Amino acid sequence: MGDYKFAKDKLAEVLSALEEYEVFAPEAIGDVLRFKAVSDPAGVNLDDYDNTTVPPKELMFPQTETLFKYRLGQTDVEPELPDPSSKRVVVGIRPCDALAYTIVDNLYGWDFPDPYYQKRRESTTLVGLACAVPCSTCFCPSVGGAPASEKGLDALMFDLGDVYYVKALTDKGEEFGRAAGLEAAGDAESKAAAKQGEDALAKVPRSIETTGIPEHLPALYDDTFWEQFSDRCLSCGICTFLCPTCHCFDIQDECESFDGRRARMWDTCMFAEYTRHTSGHNPRPTRKERTRNRISHKYSYFPEKFDVIACVGCGRCIKNCPVNIDILDILEKSKQAGAKEAKTA
Amino acid sequence: MTEEYEPNIVAFLCNWCSYAGADLAGTSRTHYLPNVKIIRVMCSGRVNPLFIVNALQQGADGVLISGCHPGDCHYLEGNFFARRRFMLMRKLLEHVGVDPGRVNMSWVSASEGAKFKDVVDDVVAKAKEAGPMDQFRRRQINW
Amino acid sequence: MVDEKKLQDKAKETLIRDDVRRLIGWKRSTYGYEAAPAVLTDASQADQLIFDPTCVQNLASFISLEEKKPVARGAEPDTRKIAVMVKGCDSRAIVQQLVEKAYSRDDVVVLGIPCMGVIDRRKAEKLFGETAGQVSAKVDKEKVAVDIEGDVKTVDRKDILMDKCLRCRYPNPLVSDFLLGEEVEKWADDDFADVDDFEKMSPEEKWKHWDEQFSKCIRCYSCKSVCPMCYCVECVVTQLKPQWTRRSTDISENTAYHIQRAWHLAGRCIECMECQRVCPVDIPIMTLNRKMTRDVKEMFDYEPGVDPEGEPMLASYNPQDPEDYIM
């Protein structure tokens, strides 16, 4: 695979050259960053950006998405599938968020291949941007990632001061390099990039040893352990909506006089309504069960099924939680509690 | 030919005064504008301010809430509560950027058929001035 | 300042009481500029309690967050009290909850703390950058000293305190069973200049502002979840029959949600600013709440969360209320 580079001040030109693609890049409204379709390449700024507040999972499964439309008196429906021939490129996605796609792929390609998600995935080229300075809440190396991880990416960019070094990783990435008209990079850049990756890895502020966690979490199912965290949980959706691997959705029908649509929208296990039955019974009646579910799903149920922890260590849930429910704190304490539980059993 | 813009007005009228007032306007053959779509409620105090937001979402360009004159409420004080509510709701919508002319309130008694006509004329004129309500109208599901 | 030893002793004393079920206070968080709420059930845990300017959360919210589990047949429901630590602004939430009869005065033990202001995480991150370390702080009449893992930085109050603290009129708790620490002097007043400034905009400009802000909303409902006044068992926005607000996120539903939220807090918002603090996408939610607060004061001469004997604003009226726009 090829190595490319381009001068930093040429970013707008490079993005403009991608005519056949719909280009997505982080866009700032105030201090809040989010991936948006680029309308003005000159406005894209990849400097001093940690990560987007809302993860780019919304590019593959939007928060609200029409599945199909229907009309009174008509027997067939009109599906709204994304067009697989439209090419999209996401520029500046962080390695953790790209890794998240590879985890969620398991779910959306499992018992029922989800055409909406998969078509978007197929038509999208992911051009990552390695982290030179990790965020204050990152712990990606603990869960299989790294500030310069290549997993799930089609190409990876490194910010080397005044040039971007672009390492193509797949055919799609190669195609991106050609379409953007990038020049070939030399050994110097590739060495600098490798060094940057190693340096960044050493700077990741937090970590957890995950060995054994998936096995001992089920033992804590009925333990009061969870209450020390759930007692201060607000039951809001910040942690799950901002999680790049959380993928739950709700399906609702929205109707007007004669027309309607079936849409799916993000849902979260932190809301009481999530599990409430029609009868009014709720199998997860309190915040304890809901907190337990969030952690256990990521670190126990998902690994059990797909052999991978559904967490990429981006730190968004830690950073944005208003009441300091810190997933690393929970996991660390769960080890002690799990050991105690094992002893008594 | 450009058609003149005709706003949709949703009117919540109380059963005991304003609805009877509108009825009187009709039986006295007073011609009031057909833009107004009337919903009868038992009291102006029954009108939940969320009705207003929902009406604006679903295609209303203006809203009218009408009840008995203060002191004449069939339920003694329902319209006093409604008055507080809609004074505030109007301010809130104004703060969000909704034209204040879209939210209207009036006192129309059962004997004020002529006043009802004037109120409707006024509300329609204000809604026309404000233009179509497109700020947070629900997106239509088009086939 | 509050003596932490005294605070912990009082907490112990309270938790030992037979009629107290749990105590809600603050403890040091695992990292960063904000403390963490601590829900304690045992006196032995009281040592972790703290109070300093990082204790930003309004703990009055947590009284109603506790789910009421069904009581087994023959068993008696647990009617013991909840003890809660409150700052001046937080105490107004308790007053307003009492006014609305959310619970009775006997159900809570209020440990009041006179407060000199709390830190705004966003301002602190701008000043000193993000930190993975633990932070403590001290505040006096002029300066705030922030201690980031031993590295002490001193800044002017106005540069780091929450906006609500810079216009705080109630630094001392309005309701409390025990006061921890000396009462402090009021240092500011509120002239609602921000509301006046916003009102100078034209309707088009206002809508442009809100269009941009509401479009960001991801409807995580953290603003309503954290609000001490949002304690309805079933919130109207999550109700399915009738479904007033659709779950889908677009400008129409997001706007409807925010109008509903602000509306339900009209004459009830006690300005603890928690909604704006927790918003992950930085929507200036308080702009709407403050408009309501100002207008309620102007039109109906009502201030929420001040008089425990008062009546809820929308459940009362004055025959002389203004009606200048009514035809």
XYZ file of N, CA and C in Angstrom, chain C residues 29-144:
348
model
N -14.177 13.392 43.154
C -14.414 12.570 41.972
C -13.131 11.850 41.565
N -13.248 10.957 40.583
C -12.069 10.194 40.179
C -11.080 11.072 39.409
N -11.594 12.133 38.806
C -10.713 13.036 38.067
C -11.485 14.317 37.803
N -10.792 15.389 37.464
C -11.443 16.563 36.900
C -11.947 17.605 37.875
N -12.577 18.634 37.304
C -12.926 19.839 38.051
C -14.259 19.765 38.788
N -14.956 18.660 38.676
C -16.242 18.555 39.361
C -16.194 17.412 40.360
N -16.776 17.638 41.537
C -16.856 16.576 42.531
C -17.905 15.565 42.088
N -18.117 14.526 42.884
C -19.137 13.537 42.555
C -20.156 13.501 43.687
N -21.417 13.315 43.366
C -22.394 13.130 44.433
C -22.134 11.805 45.132
N -22.379 11.772 46.428
C -22.170 10.525 47.172
C -23.455 10.217 47.924
N -23.954 9.007 47.722
C -25.154 8.592 48.434
C -24.732 7.581 49.487
N -24.830 7.963 50.752
C -24.310 7.126 51.824
C -25.444 6.522 52.633
N -25.183 5.306 53.128
C -26.189 4.668 53.967
C -25.604 4.311 55.331
N -24.296 4.434 55.441
C -23.659 3.983 56.662
C -22.682 5.044 57.178
N -22.684 5.232 58.491
C -21.862 6.282 59.088
C -20.378 6.076 58.809
N -19.978 4.827 58.569
C -18.557 4.576 58.340
C -18.072 5.175 57.010
N -19.021 5.495 56.136
C -18.615 6.040 54.830
C -18.428 7.553 54.862
N -18.785 8.166 56.008
C -18.869 9.632 56.050
C -17.528 10.319 55.842
N -16.428 9.587 56.005
C -15.115 10.210 55.872
C -14.819 10.710 54.468
N -15.526 10.175 53.497
C -15.225 10.599 52.130
C -15.898 11.916 51.757
N -16.776 12.419 52.630
C -17.514 13.633 52.269
C -16.614 14.862 52.261
N -16.912 15.753 51.331
C -16.145 16.995 51.225
C -17.096 18.140 50.947
N -16.616 19.338 51.102
C -17.286 20.472 50.454
C -16.256 21.504 50.064
N -16.189 21.795 48.786
C -15.345 22.878 48.285
C -15.945 23.359 46.957
N -15.323 24.339 46.313
C -15.959 24.871 45.092
C -16.070 23.881 43.930
N -15.580 22.666 44.087
C -15.814 21.705 43.007
C -17.177 21.016 43.174
N -17.828 21.260 44.319
C -19.099 20.579 44.603
C -20.241 21.299 43.902
N -20.318 21.063 42.626
C -21.208 21.870 41.795
C -22.615 21.275 41.702
N -22.746 19.976 41.859
C -24.048 19.330 41.652
C -25.096 19.794 42.661
N -26.320 19.892 42.174
C -27.442 20.216 43.045
C -28.012 18.903 43.572
N -27.777 18.637 44.836
C -28.137 17.315 45.361
C -29.636 17.185 45.632
N -30.351 18.286 45.587
C -31.800 18.200 45.777
C -32.429 17.340 44.685
N -31.756 17.238 43.535
C -32.276 16.397 42.444
C -32.373 14.939 42.855
N -31.467 14.510 43.726
C -31.355 13.085 44.014
C -32.434 12.575 44.969
N -33.126 13.508 45.620
C -34.185 13.074 46.537
C -35.259 12.335 45.750
N -35.627 12.886 44.604
C -36.726 12.293 43.845
C -36.248 11.258 42.838
N -34.929 11.131 42.659
C -34.437 10.159 41.687
C -34.562 8.725 42.177
N -34.620 8.568 43.484
C -34.682 7.219 44.030
C -36.017 6.577 43.657
N -35.943 5.396 43.021
C -37.162 4.734 42.573
C -37.919 4.162 43.765
N -39.224 4.265 43.684
C -40.058 3.661 44.733
C -40.347 2.216 44.327
N -39.677 1.294 44.984
C -39.893 -0.108 44.638
C -41.178 -0.598 45.296
N -41.843 -1.541 44.660
C -43.052 -2.066 45.280
C -42.719 -2.746 46.611
N -43.596 -2.577 47.581
C -43.353 -3.159 48.899
C -43.987 -4.542 48.943
N -43.235 -5.496 49.475
C -43.742 -6.871 49.544
C -44.985 -6.927 50.431
N -45.863 -7.880 50.142
C -47.096 -7.998 50.907
C -46.771 -8.194 52.385
N -47.430 -7.427 53.218
C -47.208 -7.568 54.649
C -46.061 -6.722 55.185
N -45.191 -6.257 54.280
C -44.048 -5.464 54.736
C -44.434 -3.989 54.848
N -43.734 -3.304 55.710
C -43.993 -1.874 55.881
C -43.076 -1.096 54.938
N -43.585 -0.050 54.284
C -42.689 0.762 53.457
C -41.670 1.508 54.325
N -40.491 1.723 53.775
C -39.432 2.426 54.494
C -39.736 3.918 54.473
N -40.129 4.454 55.631
C -40.505 5.869 55.648
C -39.442 6.741 56.300
N -38.249 6.168 56.469
C -37.206 6.968 57.100
C -36.792 8.137 56.205
N -36.174 9.118 56.821
C -35.871 10.361 56.111
C -34.649 10.222 55.200
N -34.556 11.171 54.291
C -33.349 11.306 53.482
C -32.655 12.587 53.935
N -31.380 12.496 54.229
C -30.623 13.694 54.579
C -29.915 14.187 53.339
N -29.892 15.490 53.159
C -29.298 16.017 51.937
C -28.520 17.290 52.250
N -27.371 17.419 51.634
C -26.568 18.628 51.812
C -26.886 19.597 50.694
N -27.119 20.839 51.073
C -27.471 21.825 50.043
C -26.682 23.114 50.199
N -26.393 23.699 49.059
C -25.829 25.049 49.030
C -27.013 26.014 49.014
N -26.718 27.301 48.962
C -27.794 28.295 48.946
C -28.759 28.084 47.795
N -28.197 27.963 46.590
C -29.068 27.833 45.419
C -29.840 26.517 45.454
N -29.175 25.460 45.902
C -29.831 24.148 45.949
C -31.003 24.160 46.922
N -30.850 24.952 47.993
C -31.900 24.959 49.007
C -33.197 25.491 48.428
N -33.089 26.349 47.426
C -34.311 26.866 46.796
C -35.084 25.733 46.120
N -34.355 24.742 45.623
C -35.028 23.598 44.997
C -35.855 22.864 46.052
N -35.276 22.725 47.238
C -36.012 22.047 48.310
C -37.253 22.857 48.664
N -37.089 24.171 48.776
C -38.233 25.026 49.103
C -39.328 24.848 48.054
N -38.933 24.899 46.796
C -39.934 24.802 45.734
C -40.588 23.421 45.705
N -39.801 22.387 45.962
C -40.382 21.040 46.018
C -41.380 20.957 47.170
N -41.068 21.630 48.273
C -42.004 21.634 49.406
C -43.273 22.405 49.060
N -43.090 23.519 48.359
C -44.248 24.312 47.934
C -45.176 23.462 47.074
N -44.555 22.641 46.229
C -45.357 21.811 45.330
C -45.780 20.498 45.979
N -45.439 20.347 47.233
C -45.807 19.145 47.984
C -45.277 17.871 47.331
N -44.044 17.953 46.832
C -43.399 16.765 46.277
C -43.154 15.757 47.390
N -42.903 16.261 48.588
C -42.765 15.444 49.788
C -42.999 16.396 50.939
N -43.032 15.870 52.145
C -43.279 16.800 53.237
C -41.969 17.130 53.941
N -41.998 18.192 54.695
C -40.790 18.677 55.360
C -40.195 17.608 56.273
N -41.063 16.746 56.803
C -40.581 15.713 57.723
C -39.824 14.594 57.012
N -39.942 14.552 55.687
C -39.283 13.468 54.962
C -37.803 13.733 54.726
N -37.365 14.951 54.959
C -35.970 15.280 54.660
C -35.275 15.937 55.844
N -34.003 15.674 55.931
C -33.143 16.402 56.862
C -32.223 17.238 55.994
N -32.279 18.552 56.165
C -31.498 19.412 55.293
C -30.262 19.922 56.024
N -29.113 19.590 55.488
C -27.860 20.092 56.031
C -27.409 21.236 55.128
N -27.596 22.452 55.598
C -27.323 23.616 54.756
C -25.862 24.022 54.812
N -25.351 24.459 53.667
C -23.958 24.904 53.609
C -23.895 26.285 52.965
N -23.466 27.306 53.694
C -23.261 28.607 53.057
C -22.149 28.464 52.024
N -22.353 29.046 50.858
C -21.460 28.761 49.734
C -20.924 30.066 49.161
N -19.660 30.025 48.734
C -19.038 31.228 48.156
C -18.891 31.096 46.638
N -19.525 30.121 46.075
C -19.429 29.948 44.624
C -18.784 28.629 44.253
N -19.185 28.108 43.103
C -18.625 26.842 42.625
C -18.008 27.019 41.239
N -17.128 26.084 40.901
C -16.334 26.196 39.672
C -17.128 25.730 38.449
N -16.967 26.455 37.363
C -17.534 26.055 36.078
C -16.484 25.218 35.351
N -16.800 23.970 35.120
C -15.839 23.056 34.492
C -15.334 23.594 33.150
N -16.254 24.151 32.374
C -15.866 24.613 31.041
C -14.871 25.758 31.131
N -15.129 26.690 32.080
C -14.196 27.809 32.243
C -12.843 27.292 32.718
N -12.878 26.337 33.641
C -11.624 25.816 34.191
C -10.816 25.117 33.100
N -11.499 24.369 32.230
C -10.781 23.662 31.169
C -10.159 24.639 30.180
N -10.839 25.756 29.981
C -10.259 26.778 29.091
C -9.010 27.377 29.714
N -9.072 27.580 31.047
C -7.942 28.216 31.734
C -6.755 27.276 31.886
N -7.021 26.077 32.405
C -5.903 25.206 32.775
C -5.817 23.944 31.918
N -6.712 23.775 30.982
C -6.708 22.561 30.179
C -7.375 21.417 30.912
N -7.625 20.346 30.166
C -8.242 19.179 30.793
C -7.240 18.502 31.707
N -7.747 17.833 32.712
C -6.832 17.130 33.586
C -7.365 15.742 33.895
N -6.445 14.807 34.010
C -6.845 13.459 34.399
C -6.654 13.294 35.902
N -6.153 14.351 36.555
C -5.877 14.269 37.986
C -7.047 14.757 38.811
N -6.939 14.537 40.114
C -7.994 15.001 41.018
C -7.772 16.468 41.371
N -8.875 17.160 41.565
C -8.799 18.593 41.775
C -9.525 18.967 43.068
N -8.939 19.870 43.826
C -9.682 20.467 44.935
C -9.549 21.975 44.791
N -10.320 22.731 45.548
C -10.288 24.181 45.361
C -10.678 24.901 46.643
N -10.287 26.161 46.688
C -10.672 27.025 47.806
C -11.143 28.336 47.207
N -12.076 28.974 47.891
C -12.562 30.247 47.373
C -12.651 31.254 48.508
N -12.292 32.507 48.213
C -12.563 33.579 49.178
C -13.266 34.711 48.446
N -13.259 35.883 49.035
C -14.056 36.959 48.442
C -13.547 37.431 47.092
N -12.262 37.214 46.824
C -11.725 37.698 45.552
C -11.212 36.591 44.630
N -10.590 35.608 45.228
C -9.860 34.648 44.402
C -10.354 33.219 44.592
N -10.064 32.420 43.593
C -10.283 30.985 43.714
C -8.927 30.309 43.532
